[in-house]
Every structure is written in C-alpha cells, then in structure tokens.
Short mmCIF file of C-alpha atoms in Angstrom, two decimals:
data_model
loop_
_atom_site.label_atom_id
_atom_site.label_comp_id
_atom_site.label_asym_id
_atom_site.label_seq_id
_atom_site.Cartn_x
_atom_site.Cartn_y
_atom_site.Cartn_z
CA UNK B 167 -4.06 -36.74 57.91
CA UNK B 168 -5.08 -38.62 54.52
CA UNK B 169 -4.75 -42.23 54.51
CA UNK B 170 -1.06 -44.07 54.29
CA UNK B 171 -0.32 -44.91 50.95
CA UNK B 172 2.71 -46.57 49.02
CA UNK B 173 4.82 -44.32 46.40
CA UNK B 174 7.28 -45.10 44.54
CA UNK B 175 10.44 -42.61 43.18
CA UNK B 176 12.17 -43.28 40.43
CA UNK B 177 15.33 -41.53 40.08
CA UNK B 178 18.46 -41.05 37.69
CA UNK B 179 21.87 -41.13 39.81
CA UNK B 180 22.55 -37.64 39.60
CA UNK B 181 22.24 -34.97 42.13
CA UNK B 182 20.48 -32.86 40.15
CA UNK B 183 17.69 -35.81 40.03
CA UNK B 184 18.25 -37.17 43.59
CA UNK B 185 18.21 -34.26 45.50
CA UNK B 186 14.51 -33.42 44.77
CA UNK B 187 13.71 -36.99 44.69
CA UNK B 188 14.60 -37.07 48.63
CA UNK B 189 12.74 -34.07 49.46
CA UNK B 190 9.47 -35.66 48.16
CA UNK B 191 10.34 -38.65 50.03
CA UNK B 192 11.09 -36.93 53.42
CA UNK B 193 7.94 -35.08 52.63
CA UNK B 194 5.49 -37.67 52.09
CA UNK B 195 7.06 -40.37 54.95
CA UNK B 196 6.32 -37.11 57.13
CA UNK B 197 2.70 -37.37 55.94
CA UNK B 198 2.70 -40.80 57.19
CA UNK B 199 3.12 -42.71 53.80
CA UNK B 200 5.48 -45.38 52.81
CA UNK B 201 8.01 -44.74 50.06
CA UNK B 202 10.43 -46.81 47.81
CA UNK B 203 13.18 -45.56 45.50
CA UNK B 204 14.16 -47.00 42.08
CA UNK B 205 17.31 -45.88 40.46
CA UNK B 206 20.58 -47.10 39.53
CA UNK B 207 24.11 -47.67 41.26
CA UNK B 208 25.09 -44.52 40.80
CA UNK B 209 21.98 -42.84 42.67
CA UNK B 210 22.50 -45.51 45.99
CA UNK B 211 25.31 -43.95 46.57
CA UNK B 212 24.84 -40.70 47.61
CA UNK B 213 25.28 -40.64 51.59
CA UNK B 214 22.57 -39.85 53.64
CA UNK B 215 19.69 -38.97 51.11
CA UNK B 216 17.26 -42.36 51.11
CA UNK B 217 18.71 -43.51 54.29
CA UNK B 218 16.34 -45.97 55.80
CA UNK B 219 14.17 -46.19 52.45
CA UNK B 220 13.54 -49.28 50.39
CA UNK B 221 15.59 -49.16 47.58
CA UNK B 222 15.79 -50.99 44.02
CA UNK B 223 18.07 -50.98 41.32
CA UNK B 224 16.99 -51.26 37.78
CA UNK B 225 18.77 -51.72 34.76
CA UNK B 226 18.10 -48.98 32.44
CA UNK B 227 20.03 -48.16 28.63
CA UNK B 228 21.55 -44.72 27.91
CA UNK B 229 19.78 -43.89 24.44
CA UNK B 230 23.07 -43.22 22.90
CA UNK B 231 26.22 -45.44 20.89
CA UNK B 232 24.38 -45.65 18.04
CA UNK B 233 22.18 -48.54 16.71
CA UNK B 234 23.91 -50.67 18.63
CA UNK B 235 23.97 -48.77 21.85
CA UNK B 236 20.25 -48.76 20.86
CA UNK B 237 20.33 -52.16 20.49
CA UNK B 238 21.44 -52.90 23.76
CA UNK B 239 19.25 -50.03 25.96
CA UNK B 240 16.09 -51.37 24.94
CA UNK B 241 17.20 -54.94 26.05
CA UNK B 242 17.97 -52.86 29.11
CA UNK B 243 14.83 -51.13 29.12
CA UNK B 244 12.72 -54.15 28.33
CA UNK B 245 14.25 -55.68 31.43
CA UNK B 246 13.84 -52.66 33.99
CA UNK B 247 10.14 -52.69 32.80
CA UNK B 248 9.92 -56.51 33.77
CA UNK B 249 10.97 -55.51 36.98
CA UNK B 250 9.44 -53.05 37.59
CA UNK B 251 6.11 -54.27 36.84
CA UNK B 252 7.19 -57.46 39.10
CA UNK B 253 7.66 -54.75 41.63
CA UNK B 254 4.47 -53.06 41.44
CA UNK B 255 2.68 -56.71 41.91
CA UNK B 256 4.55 -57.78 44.80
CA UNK B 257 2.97 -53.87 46.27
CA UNK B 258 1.12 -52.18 44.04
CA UNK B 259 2.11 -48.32 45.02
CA UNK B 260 -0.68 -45.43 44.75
CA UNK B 261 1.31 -43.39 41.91
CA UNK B 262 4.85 -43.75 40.52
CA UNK B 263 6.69 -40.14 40.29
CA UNK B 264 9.46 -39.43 37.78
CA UNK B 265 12.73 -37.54 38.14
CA UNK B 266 14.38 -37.84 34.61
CA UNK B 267 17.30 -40.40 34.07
CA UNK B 268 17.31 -42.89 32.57
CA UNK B 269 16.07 -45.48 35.76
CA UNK B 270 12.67 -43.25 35.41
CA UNK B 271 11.96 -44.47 31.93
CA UNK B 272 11.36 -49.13 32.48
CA UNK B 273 10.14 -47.35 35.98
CA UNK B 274 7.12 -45.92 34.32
CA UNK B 275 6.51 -48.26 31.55
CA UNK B 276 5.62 -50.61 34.27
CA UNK B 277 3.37 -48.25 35.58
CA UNK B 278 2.02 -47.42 32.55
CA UNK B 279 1.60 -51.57 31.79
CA UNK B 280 -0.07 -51.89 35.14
CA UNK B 281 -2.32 -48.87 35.18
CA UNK B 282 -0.86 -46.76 38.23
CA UNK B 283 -1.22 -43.12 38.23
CA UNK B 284 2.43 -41.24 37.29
CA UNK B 285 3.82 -38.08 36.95
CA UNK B 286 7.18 -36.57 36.22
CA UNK B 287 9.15 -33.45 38.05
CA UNK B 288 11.26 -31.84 35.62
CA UNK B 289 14.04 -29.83 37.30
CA UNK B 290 15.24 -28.07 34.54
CA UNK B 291 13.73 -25.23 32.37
CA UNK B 292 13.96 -27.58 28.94
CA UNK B 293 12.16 -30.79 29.50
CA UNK B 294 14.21 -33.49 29.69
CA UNK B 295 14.90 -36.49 27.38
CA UNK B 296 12.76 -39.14 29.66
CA UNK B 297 10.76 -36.85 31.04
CA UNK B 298 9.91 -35.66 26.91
CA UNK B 299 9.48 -39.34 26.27
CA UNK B 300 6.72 -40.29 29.06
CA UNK B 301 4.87 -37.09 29.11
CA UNK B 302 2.11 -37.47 26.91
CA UNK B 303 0.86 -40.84 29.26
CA UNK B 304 1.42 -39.33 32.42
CA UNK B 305 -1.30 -37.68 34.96
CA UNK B 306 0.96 -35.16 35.56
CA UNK B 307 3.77 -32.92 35.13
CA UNK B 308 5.53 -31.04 37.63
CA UNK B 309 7.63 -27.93 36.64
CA UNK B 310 10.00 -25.75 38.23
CA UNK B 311 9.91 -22.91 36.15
CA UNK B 312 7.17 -20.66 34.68
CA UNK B 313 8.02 -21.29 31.21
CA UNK B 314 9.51 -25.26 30.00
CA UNK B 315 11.18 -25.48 26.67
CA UNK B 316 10.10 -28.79 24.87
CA UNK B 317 7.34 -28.66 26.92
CA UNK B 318 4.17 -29.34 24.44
CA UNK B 319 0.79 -27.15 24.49
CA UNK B 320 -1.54 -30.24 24.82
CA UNK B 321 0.65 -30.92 27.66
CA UNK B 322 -0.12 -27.65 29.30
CA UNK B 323 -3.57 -28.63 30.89
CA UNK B 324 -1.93 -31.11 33.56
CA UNK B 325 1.32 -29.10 33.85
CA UNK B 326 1.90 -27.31 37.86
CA UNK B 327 4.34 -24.99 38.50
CA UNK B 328 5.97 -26.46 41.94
CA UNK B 329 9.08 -25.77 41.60
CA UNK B 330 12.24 -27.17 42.78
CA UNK B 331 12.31 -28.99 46.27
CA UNK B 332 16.07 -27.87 48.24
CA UNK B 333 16.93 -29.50 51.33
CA UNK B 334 15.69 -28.33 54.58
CA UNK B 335 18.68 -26.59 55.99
CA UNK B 336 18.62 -24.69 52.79
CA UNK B 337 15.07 -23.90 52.87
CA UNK B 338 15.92 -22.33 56.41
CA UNK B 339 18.23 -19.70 54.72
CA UNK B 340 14.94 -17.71 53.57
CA UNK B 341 14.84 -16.69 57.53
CA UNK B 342 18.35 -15.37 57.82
CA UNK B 343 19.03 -11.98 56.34
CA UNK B 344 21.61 -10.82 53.30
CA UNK B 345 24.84 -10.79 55.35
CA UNK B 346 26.24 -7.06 56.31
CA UNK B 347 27.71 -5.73 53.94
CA UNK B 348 29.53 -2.11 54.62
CA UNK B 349 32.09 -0.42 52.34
CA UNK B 350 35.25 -1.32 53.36
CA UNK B 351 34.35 -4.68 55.20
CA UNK B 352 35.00 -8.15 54.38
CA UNK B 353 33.11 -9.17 50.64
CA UNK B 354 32.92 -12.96 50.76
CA UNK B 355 32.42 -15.24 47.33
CA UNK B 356 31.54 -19.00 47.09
CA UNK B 357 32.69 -19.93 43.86
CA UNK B 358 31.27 -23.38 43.46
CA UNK B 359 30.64 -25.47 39.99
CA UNK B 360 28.56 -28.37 40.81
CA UNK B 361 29.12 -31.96 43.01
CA UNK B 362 32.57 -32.02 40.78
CA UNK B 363 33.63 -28.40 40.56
CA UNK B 364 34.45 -26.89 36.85
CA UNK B 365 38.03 -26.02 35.52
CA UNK B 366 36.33 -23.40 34.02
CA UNK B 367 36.14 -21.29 37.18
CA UNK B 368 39.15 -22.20 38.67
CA UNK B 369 40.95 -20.63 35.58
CA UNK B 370 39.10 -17.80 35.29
CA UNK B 371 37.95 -16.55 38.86
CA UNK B 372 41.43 -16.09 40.60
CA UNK B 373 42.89 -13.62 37.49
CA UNK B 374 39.68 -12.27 37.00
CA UNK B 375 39.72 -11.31 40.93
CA UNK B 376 43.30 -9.80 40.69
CA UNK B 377 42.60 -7.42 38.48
CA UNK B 378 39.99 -5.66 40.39
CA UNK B 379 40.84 -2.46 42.55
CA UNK B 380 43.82 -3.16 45.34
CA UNK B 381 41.02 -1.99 47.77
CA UNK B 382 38.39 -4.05 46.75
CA UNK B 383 40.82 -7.21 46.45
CA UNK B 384 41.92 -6.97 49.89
CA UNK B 385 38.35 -7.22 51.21
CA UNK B 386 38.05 -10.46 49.51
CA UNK B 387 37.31 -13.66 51.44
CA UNK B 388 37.35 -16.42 48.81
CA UNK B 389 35.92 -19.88 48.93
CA UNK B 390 36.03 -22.12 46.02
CA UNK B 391 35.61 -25.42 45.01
CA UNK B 392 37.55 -27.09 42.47
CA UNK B 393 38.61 -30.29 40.84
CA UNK B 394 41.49 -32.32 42.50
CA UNK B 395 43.56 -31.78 39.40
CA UNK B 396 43.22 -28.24 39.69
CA UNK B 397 43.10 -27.54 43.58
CA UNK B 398 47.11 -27.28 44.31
CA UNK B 399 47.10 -24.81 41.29
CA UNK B 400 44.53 -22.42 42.13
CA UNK B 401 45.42 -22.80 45.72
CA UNK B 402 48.88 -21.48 44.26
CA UNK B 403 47.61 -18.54 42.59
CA UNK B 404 45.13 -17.04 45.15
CA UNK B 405 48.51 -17.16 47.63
CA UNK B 406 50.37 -15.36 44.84
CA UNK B 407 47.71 -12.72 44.67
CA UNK B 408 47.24 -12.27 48.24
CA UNK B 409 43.95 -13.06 48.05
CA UNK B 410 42.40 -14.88 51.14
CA UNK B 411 40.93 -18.09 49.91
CA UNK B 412 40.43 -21.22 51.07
CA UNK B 413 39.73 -24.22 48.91
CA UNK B 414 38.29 -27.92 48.92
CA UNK B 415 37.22 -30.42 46.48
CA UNK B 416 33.95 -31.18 48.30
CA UNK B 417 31.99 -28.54 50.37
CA UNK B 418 29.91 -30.49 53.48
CA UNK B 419 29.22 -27.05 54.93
CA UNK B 420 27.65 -25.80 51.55
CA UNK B 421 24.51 -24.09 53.07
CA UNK B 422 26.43 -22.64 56.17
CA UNK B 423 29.07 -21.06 53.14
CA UNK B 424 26.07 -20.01 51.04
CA UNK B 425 24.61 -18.03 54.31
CA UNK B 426 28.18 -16.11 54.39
CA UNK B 427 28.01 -15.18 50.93
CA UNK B 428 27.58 -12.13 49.93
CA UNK B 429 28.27 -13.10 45.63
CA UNK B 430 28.03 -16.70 44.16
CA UNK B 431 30.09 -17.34 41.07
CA UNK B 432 28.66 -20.86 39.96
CA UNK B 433 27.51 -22.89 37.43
CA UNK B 434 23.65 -23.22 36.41
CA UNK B 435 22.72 -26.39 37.06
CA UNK B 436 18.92 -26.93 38.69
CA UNK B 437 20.00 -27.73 42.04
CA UNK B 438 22.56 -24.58 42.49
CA UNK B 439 19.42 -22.40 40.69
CA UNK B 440 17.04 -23.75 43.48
CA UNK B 441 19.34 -23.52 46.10
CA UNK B 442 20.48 -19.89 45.23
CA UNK B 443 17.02 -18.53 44.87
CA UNK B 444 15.84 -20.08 48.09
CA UNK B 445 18.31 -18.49 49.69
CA UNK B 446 18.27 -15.31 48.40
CA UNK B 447 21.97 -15.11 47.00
CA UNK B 448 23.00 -13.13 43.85
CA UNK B 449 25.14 -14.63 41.46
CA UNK B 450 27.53 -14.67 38.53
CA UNK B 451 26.39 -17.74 36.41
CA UNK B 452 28.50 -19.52 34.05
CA UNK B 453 26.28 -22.31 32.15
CA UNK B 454 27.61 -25.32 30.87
CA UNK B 455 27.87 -25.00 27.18
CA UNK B 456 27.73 -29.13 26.75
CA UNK B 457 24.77 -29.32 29.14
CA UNK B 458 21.83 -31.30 27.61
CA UNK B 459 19.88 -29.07 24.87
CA UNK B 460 21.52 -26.13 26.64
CA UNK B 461 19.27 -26.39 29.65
CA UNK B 462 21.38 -24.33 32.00
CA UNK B 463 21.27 -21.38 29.43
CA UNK B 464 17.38 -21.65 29.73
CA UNK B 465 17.60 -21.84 33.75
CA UNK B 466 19.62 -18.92 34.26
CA UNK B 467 16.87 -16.98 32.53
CA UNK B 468 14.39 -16.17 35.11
CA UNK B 469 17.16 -15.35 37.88
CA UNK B 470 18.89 -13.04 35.32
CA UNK B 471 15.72 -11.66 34.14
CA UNK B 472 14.62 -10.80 37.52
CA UNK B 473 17.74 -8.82 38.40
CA UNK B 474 19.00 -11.12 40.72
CA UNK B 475 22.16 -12.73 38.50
CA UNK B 476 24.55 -11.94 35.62
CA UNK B 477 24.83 -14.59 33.36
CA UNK B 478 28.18 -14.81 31.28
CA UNK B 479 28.67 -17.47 28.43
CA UNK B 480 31.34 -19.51 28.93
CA UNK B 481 32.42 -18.32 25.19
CA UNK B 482 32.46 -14.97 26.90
CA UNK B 483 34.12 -15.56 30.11
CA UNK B 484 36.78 -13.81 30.44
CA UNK B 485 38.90 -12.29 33.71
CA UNK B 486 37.95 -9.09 32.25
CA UNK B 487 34.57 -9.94 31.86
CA UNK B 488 34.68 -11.32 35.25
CA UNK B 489 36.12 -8.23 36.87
CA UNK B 490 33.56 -5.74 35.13
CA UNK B 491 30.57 -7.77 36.77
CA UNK B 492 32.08 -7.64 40.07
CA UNK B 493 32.53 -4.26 39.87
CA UNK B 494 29.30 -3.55 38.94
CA UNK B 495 27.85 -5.63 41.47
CA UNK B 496 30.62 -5.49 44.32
CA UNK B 497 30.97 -1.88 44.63
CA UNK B 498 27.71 -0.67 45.35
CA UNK B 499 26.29 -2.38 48.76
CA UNK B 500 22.74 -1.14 47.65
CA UNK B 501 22.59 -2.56 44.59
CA UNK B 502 23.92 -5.73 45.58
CA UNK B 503 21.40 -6.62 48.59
CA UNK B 504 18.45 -5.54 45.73
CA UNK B 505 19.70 -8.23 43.75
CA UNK B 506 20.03 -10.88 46.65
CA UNK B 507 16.31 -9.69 46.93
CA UNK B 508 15.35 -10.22 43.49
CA UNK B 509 16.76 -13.50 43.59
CA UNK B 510 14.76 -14.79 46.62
CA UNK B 511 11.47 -13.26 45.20
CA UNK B 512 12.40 -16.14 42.25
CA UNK B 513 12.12 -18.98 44.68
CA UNK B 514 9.62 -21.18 45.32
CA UNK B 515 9.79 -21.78 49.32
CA UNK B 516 6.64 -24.42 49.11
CA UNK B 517 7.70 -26.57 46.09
CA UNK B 518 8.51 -29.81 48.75
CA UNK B 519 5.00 -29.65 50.02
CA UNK B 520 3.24 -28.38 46.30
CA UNK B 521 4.77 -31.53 45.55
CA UNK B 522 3.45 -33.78 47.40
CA UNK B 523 -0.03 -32.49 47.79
CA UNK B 524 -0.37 -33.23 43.56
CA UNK B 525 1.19 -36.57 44.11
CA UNK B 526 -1.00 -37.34 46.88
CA UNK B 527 -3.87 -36.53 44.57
CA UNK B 528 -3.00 -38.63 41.74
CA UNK B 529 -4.83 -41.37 43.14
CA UNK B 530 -7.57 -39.99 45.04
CA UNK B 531 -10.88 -41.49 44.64
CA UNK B 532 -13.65 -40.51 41.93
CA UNK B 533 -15.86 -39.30 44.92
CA UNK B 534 -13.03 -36.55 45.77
CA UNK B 535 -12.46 -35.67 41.79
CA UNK B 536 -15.90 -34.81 41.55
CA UNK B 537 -15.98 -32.94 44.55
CA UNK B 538 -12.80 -31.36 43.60
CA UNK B 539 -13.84 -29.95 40.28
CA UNK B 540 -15.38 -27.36 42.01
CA UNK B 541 -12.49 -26.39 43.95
CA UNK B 542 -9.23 -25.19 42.10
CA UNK B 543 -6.20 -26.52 44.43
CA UNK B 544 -3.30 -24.43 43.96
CA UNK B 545 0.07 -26.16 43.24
CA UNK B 546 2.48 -23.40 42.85
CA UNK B 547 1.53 -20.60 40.90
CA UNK B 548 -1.16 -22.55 38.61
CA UNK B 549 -4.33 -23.89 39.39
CA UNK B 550 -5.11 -27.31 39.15
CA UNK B 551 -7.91 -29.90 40.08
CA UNK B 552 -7.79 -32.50 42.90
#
C-alpha cells in the first residue's frame, strides 16, 4: 500500500459531476488516503454520496448575465480562491482533482497559487467550460472518451483515457447476463431522462409505443420516469393503451431496473452513457439539444458508432420515428443481445481505479519519476508516465 496522503475533490453540484467525484473518493479512502470535497450547496445535498467526508463550500460565479454577471463571478471567484488557498494551508493536500462546475474553477486557482499538483476529469466527450479554462496549468487530464472535442493538441501529451467512474452496484451489472429474451415473452423498457426526467419522452414514448404491432405491444413491460407535471398524464395514457407501465418521478432501484432491461430509451447525459455501457444495455438516445456545446450529441457517438445505440435528434423524434427503431431493434432477439454486447465492449470497467492510480501519481517523488520513465503505466487505453 503507498503512503496515506490528503486529496482534495472539487466538484460542481450536479450529478453528472458528483457521481464520479464519489467514486474517486470511495476509491482512494479504500487505498487508505484521506479525502475532502469542495463544491457548492447544491452538490452537499445529494444523499449518501460524501457521507462521512469533510466537506467545504465555496462560493463560485456562473460566467454568464453579462458584464455584470461577470462582474459579480469574479468577486465570487476571487473569494473561493481565498479560501481555498486558506484551505490548502490549514492541510496542504497531495493533488487537487477537478470535476467541471463552476466550484472546480477558485478550487484550482488556489492550487495553482500554492503549487499543488491538479488535474481535471472531464465526463463528457466536449471539454467542458472549467475544465477548458484550467487545462493548460494542470498535470493532468482525465478523459472518458477516445476522442474530446475542445480538447487542444498540446494538451494531448498529459491527456489518459480513464473513463467514466459508475457506482459499484452498477459496475456489478458487467457480471449478470443480457436478460432472456424469447419471441413472444415479456420485452421490458426503462425509459429514463436524467435525475429530473424529460417531457420530451414522456410525450413521445407512450404514442410512439402504441403504434407498434398489437403483438409486440402486449409484451411490453414499461418503466418510465417522468416529471411531476407530467406523471398523472402519461400514467393516463399508458392505461388507455393497455400498455403495462409503471411510473415514478425518482427511480431508487435504478440499477436493479437497468438489469431488467432489455431496451433503454434515455437521454445522453455522461452518467446514463457510463452507466449504460457498463452495463451492457442498448439504447434509444435522445440528446439534449440545449446541452452545453451540444455535448450529449458528441457522447452518443461512440455507443452509436459501435452498434450498441440509435441515436434520434430530438428535432427528429417522432412516435413514428420511435416505433421504426423499436422495430428494428425489438423484433429480432439476435440482433438485439449483439447490440447489448456492443455496448458493454464501449465501457470502461477500470476507470474508478485508472483514476486513482494517475491521481496517486501526481505527486510522487522525483526518485519514482525517474524510475518511472522507463516504465509506461497504463491508464486506460493510453500510456502514460508515473
């Protein structure tokens, strides 16, 4: 075992920034290491994720509202930085690891200002707006995709492919087979469209359902996740179609439903990508048109481009639309389990620990670097140098 250090995560309060950000933590307090978490109000609230973890909240500007919104997020920023480096005093931590959001950004100023080894994990396949800020300082940047848009060349040299760390009782799905799936049994879909569901889905999925084949729509076991505003609604038309759903506005069970499914109809956010392909699920994906610089457009790519999901723009779905791709997909067992296998060969089972092991090495000693330059340590699926 190396020897217990201090790292600190710096997080935006989003799931899609959170979720990865615990994984690392789990990982590394695993390893024997201590770990603190910097984000805002937003990201301390998420139940259960940095339970038991020293946590501080920064004050950190959106870069948006014009120049006074400006104005008034680099007070903001100035301040988090302040802190932050009064943080890093009080203990100074072995490296300081980005997730995007905007908490991430006075997070590794102070770093920068005090001289700690950083690096950034960018979830997405475009490089985010922090992330695209602080990347030319940091050590390192950690990927979760082959190819990053906005991702500079002379970046490229301390860029690793990790991927994108899921939760553990995800990660355990890669041991349990495709579900069964004969003929004329039962052909379950999770319909899900992020923490907060999409209206999107829940207008299109139940028509687009009723007007495949009688036979096909009475194997259908539906569950889908919608918006409170839209739940009673949808609830309403599935029980006018005869179609066996059931519906909630939050899904606790999500990896036990994702093990049932035989088709996911979601969203493209990072998480639900990650999630999908560590499973080993196939999937219609619907990205969200406003999503930053189009980044679930670009994270749907690989998936789709393995064979392992249809991606439909939003411009473009339709119920009819919607029908033809279950068809194609539903109807043919063989085909379907292929593409559940295509999607699994897309994820990357060791990102948690590939991970860690580069943050761990951001800080090892000049003795080890040298020593490591003969020795390429693998981080993903590129080669890098302890």
């Amino acid at each position: 075992m190396s020897k217990a250090r201090h790292f600190v995560l710096a997080a935006g309060g989003t799931g899609g920034h959170m979720v990865p950000a615990a994984a690392l933590a789990a990982e590394l307090i695993k390893r024997g290491h201590s770990v603190a978490l910097v984000s805002d109000e937003r990201g301390v609230r998420f139940p259960g994720l940095f339970d038991g973890i020293e946590t501080h909240i920064l004050p950190a500007g959106r870069l948006a509202g014009g120049p006074i919104g400006w104005a008034r997020a680099g007070v903001n920023v100035l301040r988090g930085r302040s802190m932050a480096i009064g943080l890093f005093r009080k203990h100074r931590p072995a490296a300081v690891i980005g997730f995007g959001g905007y908490p991430a950004f006075p997070t590794l100023l102070g770093a920068f200002a005090q001289d700690i080894p950083t690096a950034v994990h960018e979830q997405n396949a475009v490089l985010g707006r922090v992330n695209r800020l602080v990347a030319g300082k940091v050590h390192a940047v950690a990927t979760s995709y082959p190819d990053v848009e906005r991702l500079k060349e002379t970046w490229r040299g301390k860029t690793h492919l990790v991927g994108n760390p899921v939760r553990d009782v995800v990660l355990a799905l890669r041991t349990r087979p495709y579900p069964l799936l004969e003929e004329d049994g039962i052909f379950r879909v999770l319909v899900t469209g992020g923490s907060q569901g999409a209206s999107v889905l829940s207008q299109v999925v139940p028509d687009g359902l009723a007007l495949l084949p009688i036979s096909f729509r009475r194997r259908l076991q539906v569950t889908h996740q919608a918006r409170v505003e839209d739940i009673d609604q949808v609830r309403a038309k599935y029980a006018e179609l005869s179609i066996a759903a059931e519906l909630a506005t939050y899904l606790p069970d999500l990896p036990e439903q994702l093990a049932w499914a035989h088709l996911v109809i979601a969203r493209a956010g990072a998480s639900t990508l990650a999630e999908l392909t560590a499973a080993g699920r196939p999937a219609i994906l619907v990205p969200l048109p406003s999503a930053t610089d189009d980044h679930q457009t670009a994270n749907a790519r690989e998936m789709t481009m393995a064979g392992g999901a249809r991606t439909i723009d939003q411009r473009a779905f339709t119920p009819i639309e919607l029908a033809k791709q279950m068809q194609k997909l539903g109807l043919d067992p063989a085909a379907l389990q292929n593409a559940a296998g295509r999607a699994r060969a897309c994820g990357r089972p060791d990102a948690t620990r590939d991970l860690a092991d580069l943050v761990e090495s951001l800080d090892a000693p000049k003795s080890d670097i040298m020593i490591g330059l003969n020795r390429p340590i693998k981080f993903g699926d590129q080669a890098a140098y302890a």
